[in-house]
GROMACS .gro file of C-alpha atoms in nm:
model
  378
    1MET     CA    1  -0.655   1.461   1.831
    2ILE     CA    2  -0.922   1.299   1.548
    3TYR     CA    3  -0.689   1.099   1.379
    4LEU     CA    4  -0.869   1.063   0.970
    5ASP     CA    5  -0.468   1.068   0.800
    6ASN     CA    6  -0.458   0.639   0.819
    7ALA     CA    7  -0.393   0.614   0.434
    8ALA     CA    8  -0.072   0.788   0.553
    9THR     CA    9   0.015   0.568   0.818
   10THR     CA   10  -0.188   0.413   1.079
   11MET     CA   11  -0.102   0.587   1.427
   12GLN     CA   12  -0.305   0.408   1.674
   13LYS     CA   13  -0.111   0.052   1.710
   14PRO     CA   14  -0.217  -0.283   1.875
   15GLU     CA   15  -0.101  -0.303   2.158
   16GLU     CA   16   0.063  -0.612   2.182
   17VAL     CA   17   0.231  -0.478   1.879
   18ILE     CA   18   0.437  -0.219   1.992
   19GLU     CA   19   0.535  -0.438   2.328
   20ALA     CA   20   0.684  -0.664   2.070
   21VAL     CA   21   0.904  -0.365   1.927
   22VAL     CA   22   1.052  -0.308   2.290
   23GLN     CA   23   1.079  -0.638   2.382
   24ALA     CA   24   1.279  -0.727   2.063
   25MET     CA   25   1.496  -0.429   2.177
   26HIS     CA   26   1.636  -0.541   2.481
   27SER     CA   27   1.668  -0.905   2.365
   28MET     CA   28   1.746  -0.911   1.964
   29GLY     CA   29   2.088  -0.944   1.787
   30ASN     CA   30   2.167  -0.932   1.467
   31ALA     CA   31   2.035  -1.169   1.262
   32GLY     CA   32   2.249  -1.422   1.062
   33ARG     CA   33   2.564  -1.257   1.194
   34GLY     CA   34   2.620  -1.497   1.525
   35ALA     CA   35   2.545  -1.824   1.692
   36HIS     CA   36   2.446  -1.691   2.040
   37SER     CA   37   2.139  -1.682   2.180
   38ALA     CA   38   2.115  -1.272   2.053
   39SER     CA   39   2.178  -1.267   1.768
   40LEU     CA   40   1.950  -1.643   1.740
   41GLU     CA   41   1.652  -1.482   1.869
   42ALA     CA   42   1.651  -1.214   1.590
   43SER     CA   43   1.720  -1.473   1.261
   44ARG     CA   44   1.449  -1.685   1.457
   45THR     CA   45   1.168  -1.401   1.491
   46ILE     CA   46   1.282  -1.293   1.125
   47TYR     CA   47   1.206  -1.631   1.028
   48ASP     CA   48   0.921  -1.664   1.168
   49THR     CA   49   0.793  -1.355   1.091
   50ARG     CA   50   0.834  -1.468   0.698
   51GLU     CA   51   0.636  -1.754   0.677
   52LEU     CA   52   0.358  -1.592   0.901
   53LEU     CA   53   0.326  -1.311   0.604
   54CYS     CA   54   0.333  -1.614   0.339
   55ARG     CA   55   0.110  -1.789   0.505
   56PHE     CA   56  -0.089  -1.442   0.511
   57PHE     CA   57  -0.094  -1.369   0.108
   58GLY     CA   58  -0.104  -1.722  -0.015
   59GLY     CA   59   0.264  -1.767  -0.100
   60THR     CA   60   0.367  -2.144  -0.119
   61ASP     CA   61   0.732  -2.101   0.005
   62PRO     CA   62   0.858  -1.852   0.278
   63ARG     CA   63   1.194  -1.786   0.145
   64ARG     CA   64   1.010  -1.610  -0.196
   65LEU     CA   65   0.886  -1.383   0.084
   66VAL     CA   66   1.197  -1.073   0.098
   67PHE     CA   67   1.188  -0.777   0.408
   68THR     CA   68   1.198  -0.388   0.286
   69SER     CA   69   1.161  -0.072   0.461
   70ASN     CA   70   0.800  -0.023   0.286
   71SER     CA   71   0.694  -0.027  -0.033
   72THR     CA   72   0.905   0.209  -0.206
   73GLU     CA   73   1.214  -0.032  -0.121
   74SER     CA   74   0.999  -0.322  -0.278
   75LEU     CA   75   0.818  -0.163  -0.620
   76ASN     CA   76   1.178   0.035  -0.649
   77ILE     CA   77   1.355  -0.351  -0.651
   78ALA     CA   78   1.099  -0.484  -0.915
   79ILE     CA   79   1.133  -0.230  -1.152
   80LYS     CA   80   1.437  -0.179  -1.224
   81GLY     CA   81   1.487  -0.526  -1.102
   82LEU     CA   82   1.278  -0.697  -1.410
   83PHE     CA   83   1.309  -0.416  -1.684
   84GLU     CA   84   1.571  -0.385  -1.932
   85PRO     CA   85   1.610  -0.110  -2.245
   86GLY     CA   86   1.314  -0.244  -2.495
   87ASP     CA   87   1.035  -0.384  -2.306
   88HIS     CA   88   0.714  -0.199  -2.240
   89VAL     CA   89   0.580  -0.171  -1.954
   90ILE     CA   90   0.169  -0.084  -1.841
   91THR     CA   91   0.071   0.087  -1.586
   92THR     CA   92  -0.252   0.318  -1.455
   93MET     CA   93  -0.264   0.689  -1.353
   94LEU     CA   94  -0.435   0.549  -1.039
   95GLU     CA   95  -0.064   0.478  -0.959
   96HIS     CA   96   0.161   0.650  -0.657
   97ASN     CA   97   0.491   0.835  -0.676
   98SER     CA   98   0.666   0.472  -0.577
   99VAL     CA   99   0.556   0.346  -0.874
  100LEU     CA  100   0.582   0.608  -1.121
  101ARG     CA  101   0.916   0.785  -1.057
  102PRO     CA  102   1.098   0.403  -1.090
  103LEU     CA  103   0.880   0.334  -1.422
  104TYR     CA  104   0.979   0.681  -1.575
  105GLU     CA  105   1.339   0.651  -1.440
  106MET     CA  106   1.350   0.328  -1.598
  107GLU     CA  107   1.182   0.513  -1.923
  108LYS     CA  108   1.428   0.729  -1.941
  109ARG     CA  109   1.703   0.379  -2.004
  110GLY     CA  110   1.470   0.304  -2.314
  111VAL     CA  111   1.204   0.105  -2.112
  112GLU     CA  112   0.864   0.206  -2.297
  113LEU     CA  113   0.572   0.247  -2.053
  114THR     CA  114   0.199   0.297  -2.162
  115ILE     CA  115   0.032   0.522  -1.855
  116ILE     CA  116  -0.383   0.370  -1.880
  117PRO     CA  117  -0.631   0.625  -1.901
  118ALA     CA  118  -0.842   0.715  -1.552
  119ASP     CA  119  -1.249   0.887  -1.569
  120LYS     CA  120  -1.338   1.159  -1.396
  121LYS     CA  121  -1.442   0.900  -1.090
  122GLY     CA  122  -1.064   0.744  -1.110
  123VAL     CA  123  -1.192   0.464  -1.278
  124ILE     CA  124  -0.971   0.294  -1.486
  125ASP     CA  125  -1.158   0.053  -1.784
  126TYR     CA  126  -0.980  -0.290  -1.808
  127ASN     CA  127  -1.029  -0.328  -2.169
  128ASP     CA  128  -0.755  -0.069  -2.235
  129ILE     CA  129  -0.488  -0.314  -2.033
  130GLU     CA  130  -0.559  -0.579  -2.295
  131LYS     CA  131  -0.572  -0.301  -2.590
  132ALA     CA  132  -0.213  -0.195  -2.485
  133ILE     CA  133  -0.013  -0.510  -2.525
  134ARG     CA  134   0.256  -0.510  -2.784
  135PRO     CA  135   0.481  -0.821  -2.891
  136ASN     CA  136   0.749  -0.681  -2.650
  137THR     CA  137   0.508  -0.578  -2.298
  138LYS     CA  138   0.655  -0.760  -2.038
  139ALA     CA  139   0.432  -0.669  -1.789
  140VAL     CA  140   0.170  -0.520  -1.536
  141VAL     CA  141   0.267  -0.274  -1.259
  142CYS     CA  142  -0.085  -0.095  -1.056
  143THR     CA  143  -0.169  -0.098  -0.720
  144HIS     CA  144  -0.421  -0.280  -0.591
  145GLY     CA  145  -0.666   0.036  -0.403
  146SER     CA  146  -0.580   0.394  -0.470
  147ASN     CA  147  -0.420   0.654  -0.195
  148LEU     CA  148  -0.585   0.939  -0.283
  149THR     CA  149  -0.979   0.827  -0.365
  150GLY     CA  150  -1.018   0.419  -0.244
  151ASN     CA  151  -1.117   0.281  -0.582
  152LEU     CA  152  -1.026  -0.032  -0.541
  153VAL     CA  153  -0.863  -0.196  -0.885
  154ASP     CA  154  -0.932  -0.609  -0.991
  155ILE     CA  155  -0.682  -0.768  -0.978
  156GLU     CA  156  -0.831  -1.114  -1.055
  157ARG     CA  157  -0.902  -0.953  -1.380
  158ILE     CA  158  -0.604  -0.813  -1.418
  159GLY     CA  159  -0.420  -1.152  -1.307
  160LYS     CA  160  -0.637  -1.319  -1.638
  161ILE     CA  161  -0.538  -1.092  -1.838
  162THR     CA  162  -0.170  -1.078  -1.787
  163ARG     CA  163  -0.150  -1.450  -1.743
  164LYS     CA  164  -0.347  -1.517  -2.104
  165ASN     CA  165  -0.081  -1.312  -2.210
  166GLY     CA  166   0.227  -1.475  -2.064
  167LEU     CA  167   0.265  -1.113  -1.832
  168LEU     CA  168   0.340  -1.057  -1.511
  169LEU     CA  169   0.200  -0.856  -1.284
  170VAL     CA  170   0.317  -0.634  -1.034
  171VAL     CA  171   0.117  -0.559  -0.740
  172ASP     CA  172   0.148  -0.226  -0.486
  173ALA     CA  173  -0.100  -0.364  -0.207
  174SER     CA  174   0.042  -0.033   0.030
  175GLN     CA  175  -0.334   0.071   0.074
  176THR     CA  176  -0.478  -0.297   0.114
  177ALA     CA  177  -0.210  -0.567   0.270
  178GLY     CA  178  -0.412  -0.669   0.598
  179VAL     CA  179  -0.747  -0.504   0.518
  180PHE     CA  180  -0.887  -0.694   0.221
  181PRO     CA  181  -0.765  -1.025   0.160
  182ILE     CA  182  -0.474  -1.123  -0.074
  183ASP     CA  183  -0.416  -1.454  -0.227
  184VAL     CA  184  -0.101  -1.455  -0.457
  185GLU     CA  185  -0.201  -1.779  -0.610
  186LYS     CA  186  -0.627  -1.733  -0.682
  187MET     CA  187  -0.547  -1.347  -0.773
  188GLN     CA  188  -0.223  -1.436  -1.015
  189ILE     CA  189   0.018  -1.228  -0.910
  190ASP     CA  190   0.363  -1.232  -0.963
  191VAL     CA  191   0.557  -0.982  -0.740
  192LEU     CA  192   0.409  -0.851  -0.450
  193CYS     CA  193   0.484  -0.516  -0.281
  194PHE     CA  194   0.361  -0.424   0.094
  195THR     CA  195   0.437  -0.163   0.326
  196GLY     CA  196   0.415  -0.238   0.728
  197HIS     CA  197   0.347   0.051   0.832
  198LYS     CA  198  -0.091   0.135   0.721
  199GLY     CA  199  -0.321  -0.157   0.737
  200LEU     CA  200  -0.045  -0.401   0.857
  201LEU     CA  201  -0.070  -0.175   1.196
  202GLY     CA  202   0.310  -0.220   1.193
  203PRO     CA  203   0.648  -0.022   1.245
  204GLN     CA  204   0.720   0.234   1.026
  205GLY     CA  205   1.066   0.127   0.818
  206THR     CA  206   0.875  -0.213   0.785
  207GLY     CA  207   0.743  -0.435   0.498
  208GLY     CA  208   0.805  -0.651   0.200
  209MET     CA  209   0.803  -0.834  -0.146
  210TYR     CA  210   0.699  -1.194  -0.269
  211VAL     CA  211   0.839  -1.307  -0.566
  212LYS     CA  212   0.676  -1.640  -0.737
  213GLU     CA  213   0.862  -1.941  -0.778
  214GLY     CA  214   1.083  -1.865  -1.122
  215ILE     CA  215   1.139  -1.463  -1.122
  216GLN     CA  216   1.474  -1.348  -1.053
  217ILE     CA  217   1.482  -1.011  -0.981
  218ARG     CA  218   1.839  -0.832  -1.015
  219PRO     CA  219   1.947  -0.713  -0.652
  220LEU     CA  220   1.917  -0.341  -0.603
  221LYS     CA  221   2.160  -0.363  -0.349
  222SER     CA  222   2.460  -0.535  -0.263
  223GLY     CA  223   2.699  -0.627   0.098
  224GLY     CA  224   2.687  -0.777   0.380
  225SER     CA  225   2.451  -1.112   0.369
  226GLY     CA  226   2.595  -1.324   0.703
  227VAL     CA  227   2.705  -1.610   0.424
  228GLN     CA  228   2.920  -1.676   0.160
  229THR     CA  229   3.193  -1.374   0.244
  230TYR     CA  230   3.470  -1.475   0.059
  231SER     CA  231   3.282  -1.451  -0.253
  232LYS     CA  232   3.314  -1.107  -0.499
  233SER     CA  233   2.868  -1.166  -0.561
  234HIS     CA  234   2.632  -1.085  -0.315
  235PRO     CA  235   2.489  -1.479  -0.244
  236ALA     CA  236   2.179  -1.533  -0.535
  237GLU     CA  237   1.969  -1.758  -0.303
  238MET     CA  238   1.656  -1.642  -0.201
  239PRO     CA  239   1.591  -1.428   0.050
  240THR     CA  240   1.946  -1.377   0.059
  241ALA     CA  241   1.964  -1.200  -0.274
  242LEU     CA  242   1.708  -0.907  -0.227
  243GLU     CA  243   1.826  -0.878   0.155
  244ALA     CA  244   2.135  -0.701   0.160
  245GLY     CA  245   2.232  -0.578   0.496
  246THR     CA  246   2.103  -0.604   0.885
  247MET     CA  247   1.729  -0.588   0.848
  248ASN     CA  248   1.499  -0.429   1.101
  249GLY     CA  249   1.430  -0.731   1.315
  250HIS     CA  250   1.298  -0.490   1.614
  251GLY     CA  251   1.027  -0.375   1.350
  252ILE     CA  252   0.939  -0.722   1.207
  253ALA     CA  253   0.906  -0.817   1.531
  254GLY     CA  254   0.643  -0.565   1.595
  255LEU     CA  255   0.518  -0.633   1.196
  256HIS     CA  256   0.426  -1.043   1.334
  257ALA     CA  257   0.246  -0.918   1.607
  258ALA     CA  258   0.057  -0.705   1.416
  259VAL     CA  259  -0.028  -0.993   1.164
  260GLU     CA  260  -0.126  -1.237   1.484
  261TYR     CA  261  -0.342  -0.946   1.569
  262ILE     CA  262  -0.469  -0.911   1.248
  263GLN     CA  263  -0.559  -1.290   1.241
  264ARG     CA  264  -0.744  -1.303   1.555
  265THR     CA  265  -0.947  -0.975   1.542
  266GLY     CA  266  -0.983  -1.079   1.137
  267ILE     CA  267  -0.917  -0.874   0.826
  268ASP     CA  268  -1.325  -0.930   0.769
  269GLN     CA  269  -1.400  -0.774   1.106
  270ILE     CA  270  -1.144  -0.474   1.050
  271ARG     CA  271  -1.190  -0.444   0.679
  272LYS     CA  272  -1.589  -0.377   0.777
  273ARG     CA  273  -1.554  -0.141   1.039
  274GLU     CA  274  -1.311   0.056   0.837
  275GLN     CA  275  -1.603   0.045   0.536
  276GLU     CA  276  -1.858   0.154   0.810
  277CYS     CA  277  -1.670   0.431   0.962
  278MET     CA  278  -1.669   0.570   0.560
  279ARG     CA  279  -2.018   0.461   0.476
  280ARG     CA  280  -2.133   0.750   0.783
  281PHE     CA  281  -1.882   0.980   0.662
  282TYR     CA  282  -1.971   1.003   0.330
  283GLU     CA  283  -2.362   1.034   0.330
  284GLY     CA  284  -2.323   1.300   0.596
  285VAL     CA  285  -2.082   1.523   0.385
  286ILE     CA  286  -2.168   1.380   0.041
  287GLN     CA  287  -2.558   1.662   0.045
  288VAL     CA  288  -2.275   1.954   0.205
  289PRO     CA  289  -2.366   2.243  -0.006
  290GLY     CA  290  -2.006   2.321  -0.181
  291VAL     CA  291  -1.880   1.984  -0.127
  292LYS     CA  292  -1.729   1.807  -0.413
  293VAL     CA  293  -1.614   1.428  -0.276
  294TYR     CA  294  -1.383   1.240  -0.548
  295GLY     CA  295  -1.424   0.895  -0.653
  296ASP     CA  296  -1.602   0.584  -0.695
  297PHE     CA  297  -1.874   0.527  -0.442
  298ASP     CA  298  -2.143   0.293  -0.659
  299ASP     CA  299  -1.938   0.021  -0.496
  300MET     CA  300  -1.863   0.054  -0.130
  301ASN     CA  301  -1.599  -0.218  -0.122
  302ARG     CA  302  -1.343  -0.071  -0.166
  303CYS     CA  303  -1.047   0.152   0.077
  304ALA     CA  304  -1.181   0.372   0.352
  305ILE     CA  305  -1.060   0.685   0.198
  306VAL     CA  306  -1.294   0.994   0.156
  307SER     CA  307  -1.143   1.219  -0.036
  308LEU     CA  308  -1.292   1.604  -0.085
  309ASN     CA  309  -1.288   1.996  -0.163
  310ILE     CA  310  -1.531   2.215  -0.060
  311GLY     CA  311  -1.551   2.484  -0.261
  312ASP     CA  312  -1.272   2.719  -0.452
  313TYR     CA  313  -1.069   2.657  -0.090
  314ASP     CA  314  -0.728   2.545  -0.122
  315SER     CA  315  -0.667   2.167   0.037
  316SER     CA  316  -0.409   2.306   0.237
  317GLU     CA  317  -0.632   2.614   0.407
  318VAL     CA  318  -0.854   2.383   0.414
  319SER     CA  319  -0.678   2.075   0.654
  320ASP     CA  320  -0.554   2.363   0.875
  321GLU     CA  321  -0.837   2.439   0.978
  322LEU     CA  322  -0.950   2.067   1.045
  323LEU     CA  323  -0.634   2.092   1.290
  324THR     CA  324  -0.667   2.426   1.499
  325GLU     CA  325  -1.027   2.419   1.516
  326TYR     CA  326  -1.164   2.086   1.533
  327ARG     CA  327  -0.822   1.913   1.596
  328ILE     CA  328  -0.887   1.669   1.291
  329SER     CA  329  -0.580   1.515   1.154
  330THR     CA  330  -0.643   1.463   0.757
  331ARG     CA  331  -0.360   1.417   0.454
  332PRO     CA  332  -0.392   1.751   0.202
  333GLY     CA  333  -0.195   1.854  -0.133
  334ALA     CA  334  -0.076   1.654  -0.386
  335HIS     CA  335  -0.058   1.269  -0.163
  336CYS     CA  336   0.185   1.172  -0.381
  337ALA     CA  337  -0.050   1.068  -0.696
  338PRO     CA  338   0.006   1.337  -0.950
  339LEU     CA  339  -0.179   1.172  -1.233
  340MET     CA  340  -0.458   1.093  -1.026
  341HIS     CA  341  -0.506   1.452  -0.969
  342GLU     CA  342  -0.496   1.503  -1.342
  343ALA     CA  343  -0.763   1.212  -1.372
  344LEU     CA  344  -1.010   1.404  -1.125
  345GLY     CA  345  -0.920   1.765  -1.241
  346THR     CA  346  -0.761   1.866  -0.887
  347VAL     CA  347  -0.377   1.974  -0.962
  348GLU     CA  348  -0.404   2.317  -0.844
  349GLN     CA  349  -0.609   2.248  -0.543
  350GLY     CA  350  -0.537   1.924  -0.435
  351ALA     CA  351  -0.795   1.735  -0.207
  352VAL     CA  352  -0.839   1.651   0.172
  353ARG     CA  353  -0.794   1.281   0.244
  354PHE     CA  354  -1.002   1.161   0.515
  355SER     CA  355  -0.888   0.793   0.579
  356PHE     CA  356  -1.012   0.575   0.865
  357SER     CA  357  -0.903   0.287   1.129
  358HIS     CA  358  -1.138   0.075   1.304
  359PHE     CA  359  -0.968   0.176   1.553
  360THR     CA  360  -1.190   0.521   1.521
  361THR     CA  361  -1.512   0.596   1.682
  362ASP     CA  362  -1.872   0.709   1.524
  363GLU     CA  363  -1.817   0.996   1.771
  364GLU     CA  364  -1.480   1.053   1.623
  365VAL     CA  365  -1.681   1.030   1.234
  366ASP     CA  366  -1.985   1.237   1.375
  367THR     CA  367  -1.705   1.546   1.448
  368ALA     CA  368  -1.591   1.538   1.115
  369ILE     CA  369  -1.877   1.564   0.938
  370LYS     CA  370  -1.979   1.839   1.214
  371ALA     CA  371  -1.623   2.072   1.122
  372ILE     CA  372  -1.721   1.996   0.684
  373ARG     CA  373  -2.047   2.118   0.690
  374GLU     CA  374  -1.953   2.454   0.977
  375LEU     CA  375  -1.655   2.562   0.718
  376ALA     CA  376  -1.873   2.423   0.413
  377GLU     CA  377  -2.152   2.698   0.595
  378GLU     CA  378  -1.865   2.985   0.611
   0.00000   0.00000   0.00000
């Protein structure tokens, strides 16, 4: 199988990630729930990974790095824990449902919401963000990279807008963490939400968030914490405040190995290779009659994603043909990005998304190009 669905999850993991998870399952107990060696090993692994990720994202305090199961949980914690009725929040049409649905829920509870439009290439006008600011605006919540078009968002520019206006900036880094450098201080990100199973090359069921000092988030969950057992309230100290229950220690061990692999390989080298695959594929299909590619490719510094359609064919039919006839795995349909499809005019048809890994070979890319050309001819 030629796996080109890395924007959903990176299936090809470094061998050391798999080994770390297996080793952890042989030896790891429950972190913070005992003084025996198995529990202490889990605690050390989680603490070391917390420190590693804090440095990786340019954070200043490892205690502000919280582990979750994925970006969706991180975004739910941030959105439902930061905003109150009467607050105004700004977001964009580029967003995944992991941002949109929690915001819609909060809108029903009295939070005001403004959605910044995108053009036919899926690009926003940053001036629209400033124009949308009101006296009661509390935050901008936005993605760092579109999971549908691959368009990159200038987070540092938005960070300057939010800082100038005294707003919070909550960033969904699902498509960029592990591939693009992220520095929460330089980019002025107040809450960074990330997942472990995509660009970070870790196991599914891992993720987290970095919350800057001074920002208080209401916990989404409460329960066991390993400390303050006789208190009726969940501990307020970070990171315990947002980490109720047993964490995925086995997955976190794999995530630690994954981040070390990224640092050893070089994040710039990983991104360069992914973008080479993307460019090779894009240039191979863009002139094929009947093929329409979505997104802004004027700047090739973007997520390694190419979404397309062939004529009026339903995207699911095309993706099905790619799998059955060519053994190429892609993602068709709406990609949990409904507003982005509205902007692109693809609500009914959807789109076929090709997303590349640094493990993808030139031969695999060329096979995908050949497949699209043959399907378009049919």
